[in-house]
Short mmCIF file of C-alpha atoms and ligand atoms in Angstrom, two decimals:
data_model
loop_
_atom_site.label_atom_id
_atom_site.label_comp_id
_atom_site.label_asym_id
_atom_site.label_seq_id
_atom_site.Cartn_x
_atom_site.Cartn_y
_atom_site.Cartn_z
CA MET A 1 -40.40 25.94 -2.28
CA LEU A 2 -40.74 23.01 -4.45
CA SER A 3 -40.02 20.46 -1.93
CA ALA A 4 -42.56 22.52 0.55
CA LEU A 5 -45.18 22.15 -2.23
CA LEU A 6 -44.25 18.52 -2.71
CA ASP A 7 -44.79 17.82 0.85
CA PHE A 8 -48.03 19.48 0.88
CA PHE A 9 -49.38 17.32 -1.65
CA PHE A 10 -47.51 14.19 -0.97
CA PRO A 11 -46.83 14.14 2.63
CA PRO A 12 -43.68 12.36 3.77
CA ARG A 13 -44.08 8.63 4.88
CA CYS A 14 -42.14 6.66 7.18
CA ARG A 15 -39.77 4.61 5.10
CA SER A 16 -40.63 1.56 7.24
CA CYS A 17 -44.37 1.63 8.35
CA ARG A 18 -45.90 4.23 5.83
CA ALA A 19 -47.12 6.36 8.72
CA CYS A 20 -47.27 10.17 7.88
CA VAL A 21 -44.14 11.88 9.11
CA GLU A 22 -43.21 15.31 9.29
CA HIS A 23 -39.37 14.95 8.04
CA ARG A 24 -38.13 12.44 5.62
CA GLY A 25 -36.97 9.20 7.09
CA PHE A 26 -38.47 7.22 10.07
CA CYS A 27 -41.31 7.64 12.39
CA PRO A 28 -40.17 8.15 16.01
CA ALA A 29 -41.50 4.49 16.68
CA CYS A 30 -39.43 3.16 13.67
CA ALA A 31 -36.50 5.17 14.43
CA ARG A 32 -36.52 3.86 18.14
CA GLN A 33 -36.32 0.15 16.86
CA LEU A 34 -33.97 0.69 14.02
CA ILE A 35 -31.46 3.18 14.71
CA GLY A 36 -29.33 3.44 17.36
CA THR A 37 -25.51 3.52 17.80
CA ARG A 38 -23.59 0.27 18.96
CA ARG A 39 -20.11 -0.36 19.46
CA MET A 40 -19.33 -3.90 18.88
CA THR A 41 -18.14 -5.58 22.02
CA GLU A 42 -17.78 -8.94 20.82
CA MET A 43 -14.81 -8.13 18.40
CA GLY A 44 -13.62 -11.71 17.99
CA ALA A 45 -11.37 -11.87 14.91
CA MET A 46 -12.17 -8.23 14.26
CA ALA A 47 -9.76 -7.22 17.38
CA GLU A 48 -6.71 -7.97 15.68
CA HIS A 49 -6.63 -5.37 13.16
CA LEU A 50 -9.59 -2.91 14.68
CA THR A 51 -9.41 -0.59 17.51
CA GLY A 52 -13.20 -0.19 17.38
CA VAL A 53 -16.48 -1.10 15.40
CA TRP A 54 -19.73 0.64 15.20
CA VAL A 55 -23.22 0.25 13.70
CA LEU A 56 -25.59 2.51 13.34
CA ALA A 57 -28.92 0.73 12.47
CA HIS A 58 -30.56 -2.58 12.31
CA TYR A 59 -30.39 -4.10 8.72
CA ARG A 60 -34.04 -4.92 8.57
CA ALA A 61 -37.40 -3.48 7.51
CA GLY A 62 -37.41 0.11 6.21
CA VAL A 63 -33.55 0.33 6.31
CA ARG A 64 -32.86 -3.06 4.31
CA ASP A 65 -35.59 -1.92 1.89
CA LEU A 66 -33.91 1.46 1.34
CA LEU A 67 -30.56 0.02 0.83
CA ARG A 68 -31.64 -2.56 -1.59
CA ALA A 69 -33.69 0.09 -3.44
CA LEU A 70 -30.86 1.98 -3.75
CA LYS A 71 -28.49 -0.74 -4.80
CA TYR A 72 -30.41 -2.93 -6.93
CA ARG A 73 -32.97 -0.43 -8.51
CA ARG A 74 -30.79 2.78 -8.17
CA LYS A 75 -33.40 4.73 -6.38
CA MET A 76 -31.24 7.54 -5.80
CA THR A 77 -33.97 9.27 -3.42
CA ALA A 78 -33.37 6.51 -0.78
CA LEU A 79 -30.23 8.57 -0.25
CA ASP A 80 -32.00 11.15 1.86
CA ASP A 81 -33.78 8.79 3.93
CA LEU A 82 -30.63 6.53 4.34
CA ARG A 83 -28.64 9.89 5.49
CA THR A 84 -30.94 10.60 8.37
CA ILE A 85 -29.41 7.68 10.04
CA LEU A 86 -26.43 9.37 10.14
CA ALA A 87 -27.30 11.57 13.17
CA ALA A 88 -26.79 8.32 14.89
CA GLY A 89 -23.16 8.45 14.02
CA GLU A 90 -22.40 11.80 15.59
CA GLU A 91 -21.56 10.53 18.92
CA VAL A 92 -19.13 7.85 17.06
CA LEU A 93 -17.10 10.86 15.76
CA GLU A 94 -16.74 12.23 19.09
CA GLU A 95 -14.89 9.35 20.22
CA LEU A 96 -12.52 9.18 17.43
CA PRO A 97 -9.22 10.89 16.92
CA PRO A 98 -9.59 14.36 15.43
CA SER A 99 -7.31 13.83 12.81
CA LEU A 100 -9.02 11.06 10.66
CA LEU A 101 -8.79 9.90 7.07
CA ALA A 102 -12.26 7.90 6.34
CA VAL A 103 -11.93 5.12 3.69
CA PRO A 104 -14.79 3.34 2.00
CA VAL A 105 -15.00 -0.26 1.49
CA PRO A 106 -14.74 -0.81 -2.30
CA LEU A 107 -16.94 -2.42 -4.65
CA ALA A 108 -15.77 -5.03 -6.89
CA PRO A 109 -14.51 -3.19 -10.33
CA GLN A 110 -17.70 -4.94 -12.33
CA ARG A 111 -20.43 -4.19 -9.74
CA GLN A 112 -19.36 -0.76 -9.52
CA LYS A 113 -19.19 -0.50 -13.22
CA GLU A 114 -22.80 -1.92 -13.54
CA ARG A 115 -24.15 0.11 -10.58
CA GLY A 116 -22.61 3.21 -11.65
CA PHE A 117 -21.70 4.29 -7.88
CA ASN A 118 -20.33 2.74 -4.88
CA GLN A 119 -23.48 3.13 -2.33
CA THR A 120 -21.05 3.86 0.83
CA GLU A 121 -19.46 6.76 -0.91
CA ALA A 122 -23.07 8.23 -1.84
CA ILE A 123 -24.53 7.79 1.64
CA PHE A 124 -21.47 8.84 3.80
CA ALA A 125 -19.66 11.77 1.50
CA PRO A 126 -21.90 14.60 2.15
CA TRP A 127 -21.74 13.81 5.76
CA PHE A 128 -17.77 13.55 6.22
CA ALA A 129 -17.63 16.74 4.21
CA ALA A 130 -20.04 18.31 6.66
CA HIS A 131 -17.39 17.31 9.41
CA GLY A 132 -14.25 18.25 7.73
CA ILE A 133 -13.17 14.65 7.49
CA PRO A 134 -11.15 13.62 4.53
CA PHE A 135 -13.06 10.82 2.45
CA GLU A 136 -10.72 8.89 0.00
CA PRO A 137 -11.17 5.72 -1.68
CA ILE A 138 -7.64 4.64 -1.33
CA LEU A 139 -8.81 0.63 -1.13
CA ILE A 140 -9.12 -1.17 -4.20
CA ARG A 141 -10.30 -4.74 -4.92
CA THR A 142 -8.00 -6.78 -6.79
CA ARG A 143 -10.34 -9.54 -7.68
CA GLU A 144 -14.02 -10.80 -7.47
CA THR A 145 -15.20 -12.69 -4.16
CA MET A 146 -17.53 -15.35 -3.76
CA PRO A 147 -20.34 -14.42 -1.38
CA LEU A 148 -19.44 -14.97 2.11
CA TYR A 149 -22.84 -15.68 3.80
CA GLU A 150 -22.76 -19.46 3.60
CA MET A 151 -18.92 -19.97 4.43
CA THR A 152 -17.09 -20.65 8.08
CA ARG A 153 -14.93 -18.07 9.27
CA THR A 154 -11.99 -19.80 8.07
CA GLU A 155 -13.22 -20.05 4.43
CA ARG A 156 -14.22 -16.24 4.43
CA ARG A 157 -10.70 -15.54 5.56
CA ARG A 158 -9.31 -17.53 2.80
CA GLU A 159 -11.69 -16.13 0.17
CA LEU A 160 -11.06 -12.50 1.19
CA ARG A 161 -7.10 -12.91 1.37
CA GLY A 162 -5.57 -10.45 -1.03
CA ALA A 163 -8.81 -9.30 -2.48
CA PHE A 164 -7.92 -5.72 -1.10
CA ALA A 165 -5.06 -3.43 -1.88
CA LEU A 166 -3.88 0.36 -1.32
CA VAL A 167 -4.24 2.50 -4.53
CA ARG A 168 -0.98 3.29 -5.72
CA GLY A 169 0.94 6.17 -4.02
CA ALA A 170 -1.46 6.08 -1.14
CA ASP A 171 0.36 6.95 2.15
CA VAL A 172 -1.37 5.62 5.20
CA GLN A 173 1.74 5.49 7.49
CA GLY A 174 0.86 6.53 11.08
CA LYS A 175 -2.29 7.67 10.37
CA ASP A 176 -5.47 6.82 12.08
CA LEU A 177 -8.18 5.54 9.56
CA LEU A 178 -11.84 4.92 9.78
CA LEU A 179 -13.05 2.14 7.36
CA VAL A 180 -16.94 2.59 6.03
CA ASP A 181 -19.15 0.26 4.88
CA ASP A 182 -22.90 0.21 4.12
CA ILE A 183 -23.66 -3.14 5.89
CA MET A 184 -21.80 -5.27 8.43
CA THR A 185 -22.66 -9.03 8.40
CA THR A 186 -19.76 -11.22 9.80
CA GLY A 187 -17.14 -8.22 9.93
CA ALA A 188 -14.81 -10.57 7.73
CA THR A 189 -14.55 -7.71 4.74
CA LEU A 190 -13.59 -4.74 7.27
CA THR A 191 -11.21 -7.18 9.14
CA GLU A 192 -9.53 -7.77 5.71
CA CYS A 193 -9.59 -4.15 4.64
CA ALA A 194 -8.19 -3.35 8.00
CA ARG A 195 -5.43 -5.59 7.88
CA VAL A 196 -4.48 -4.22 4.56
CA LEU A 197 -4.29 -0.59 6.07
CA ARG A 198 -2.18 -1.98 9.12
CA VAL A 199 0.32 -3.66 6.80
CA GLY A 200 0.61 -0.33 5.05
CA GLY A 201 1.53 1.39 8.27
CA ALA A 202 -1.99 2.65 9.56
CA ARG A 203 -1.44 3.16 13.52
CA HIS A 204 -5.26 2.89 14.36
CA VAL A 205 -8.03 1.48 12.41
CA TYR A 206 -11.65 2.00 13.26
CA ALA A 207 -14.86 0.79 11.07
CA ILE A 208 -18.47 2.16 10.91
CA ALA A 209 -21.19 0.81 9.25
CA LEU A 210 -24.59 2.33 8.30
CA ALA A 211 -26.43 -1.06 9.17
CA GLY A 212 -25.65 -4.72 10.62
CA GLU A 213 -27.13 -7.88 11.10
CA HIS A 214 -25.72 -8.54 14.58
CA ARG A 215 -27.22 -5.80 17.05
ZN1 LIG B 301 -42.54 3.57 11.07
#
C-alpha cells in the first residue's frame, strides 16, 4: 500500500538514464546495454583454480553509480535496484551443480567495520535464500591488501598471497563452491580465494560477480 502510494507520487525512474519506469531498476534500453550474463571465456590464470566464472552486468553508468552509493554513502535503497540485476543470474544457477555452497569474498576487517556490512552479502543473501542455496562467510581476510588496479599480474598475485583463509572449523572437503563478489576487475582476488578453497579440499570452485569491467 505504502509503496503503491509512493510510486504514485514519486514514479520510479531508471537508475541509469532517469526515464520513468514501471518497476524499480533499469528501463528496457539501459537493461539491454548494462545487464546480461556473460561466462568468461578468456580465463587466463583464473583457470588454474576456477571451473567457471560469470559476470551479470557491466560495471558502468547506473550499475557503477548504485554500487558506489551503497558502498561509500551507505545508500541502502540502492539494494533493491541492484537486486534487479540478479534475474540475469538465474541461467547461471541452472548450469551449476545442485548441491552448492555460496561463499562471499570477504572485506578487510577494517573496511567491514567502517561500512558496517559486506555489500556482496547484502545484495546476494535474499537471492540465495530464495533458491535454497546456503550462503556462508567461510573465508576471512587475514590482512589488508594494497589497491591492485595499477599492479602487474605478478605483483597482484604476490600482494594477495596469504591474504585469505578459511574460518576455523569450515569444511569444504569435496564440496562444490560458488565464490560471490560485487565487482570483478582482474579476477586476481577471486583466483586467490579459489586457491585457498581448493587447498582446503574443495572439488570445484565457480565464481559469480554482479558486475565486471571486462565484458
Ligand atoms: Zn534507462
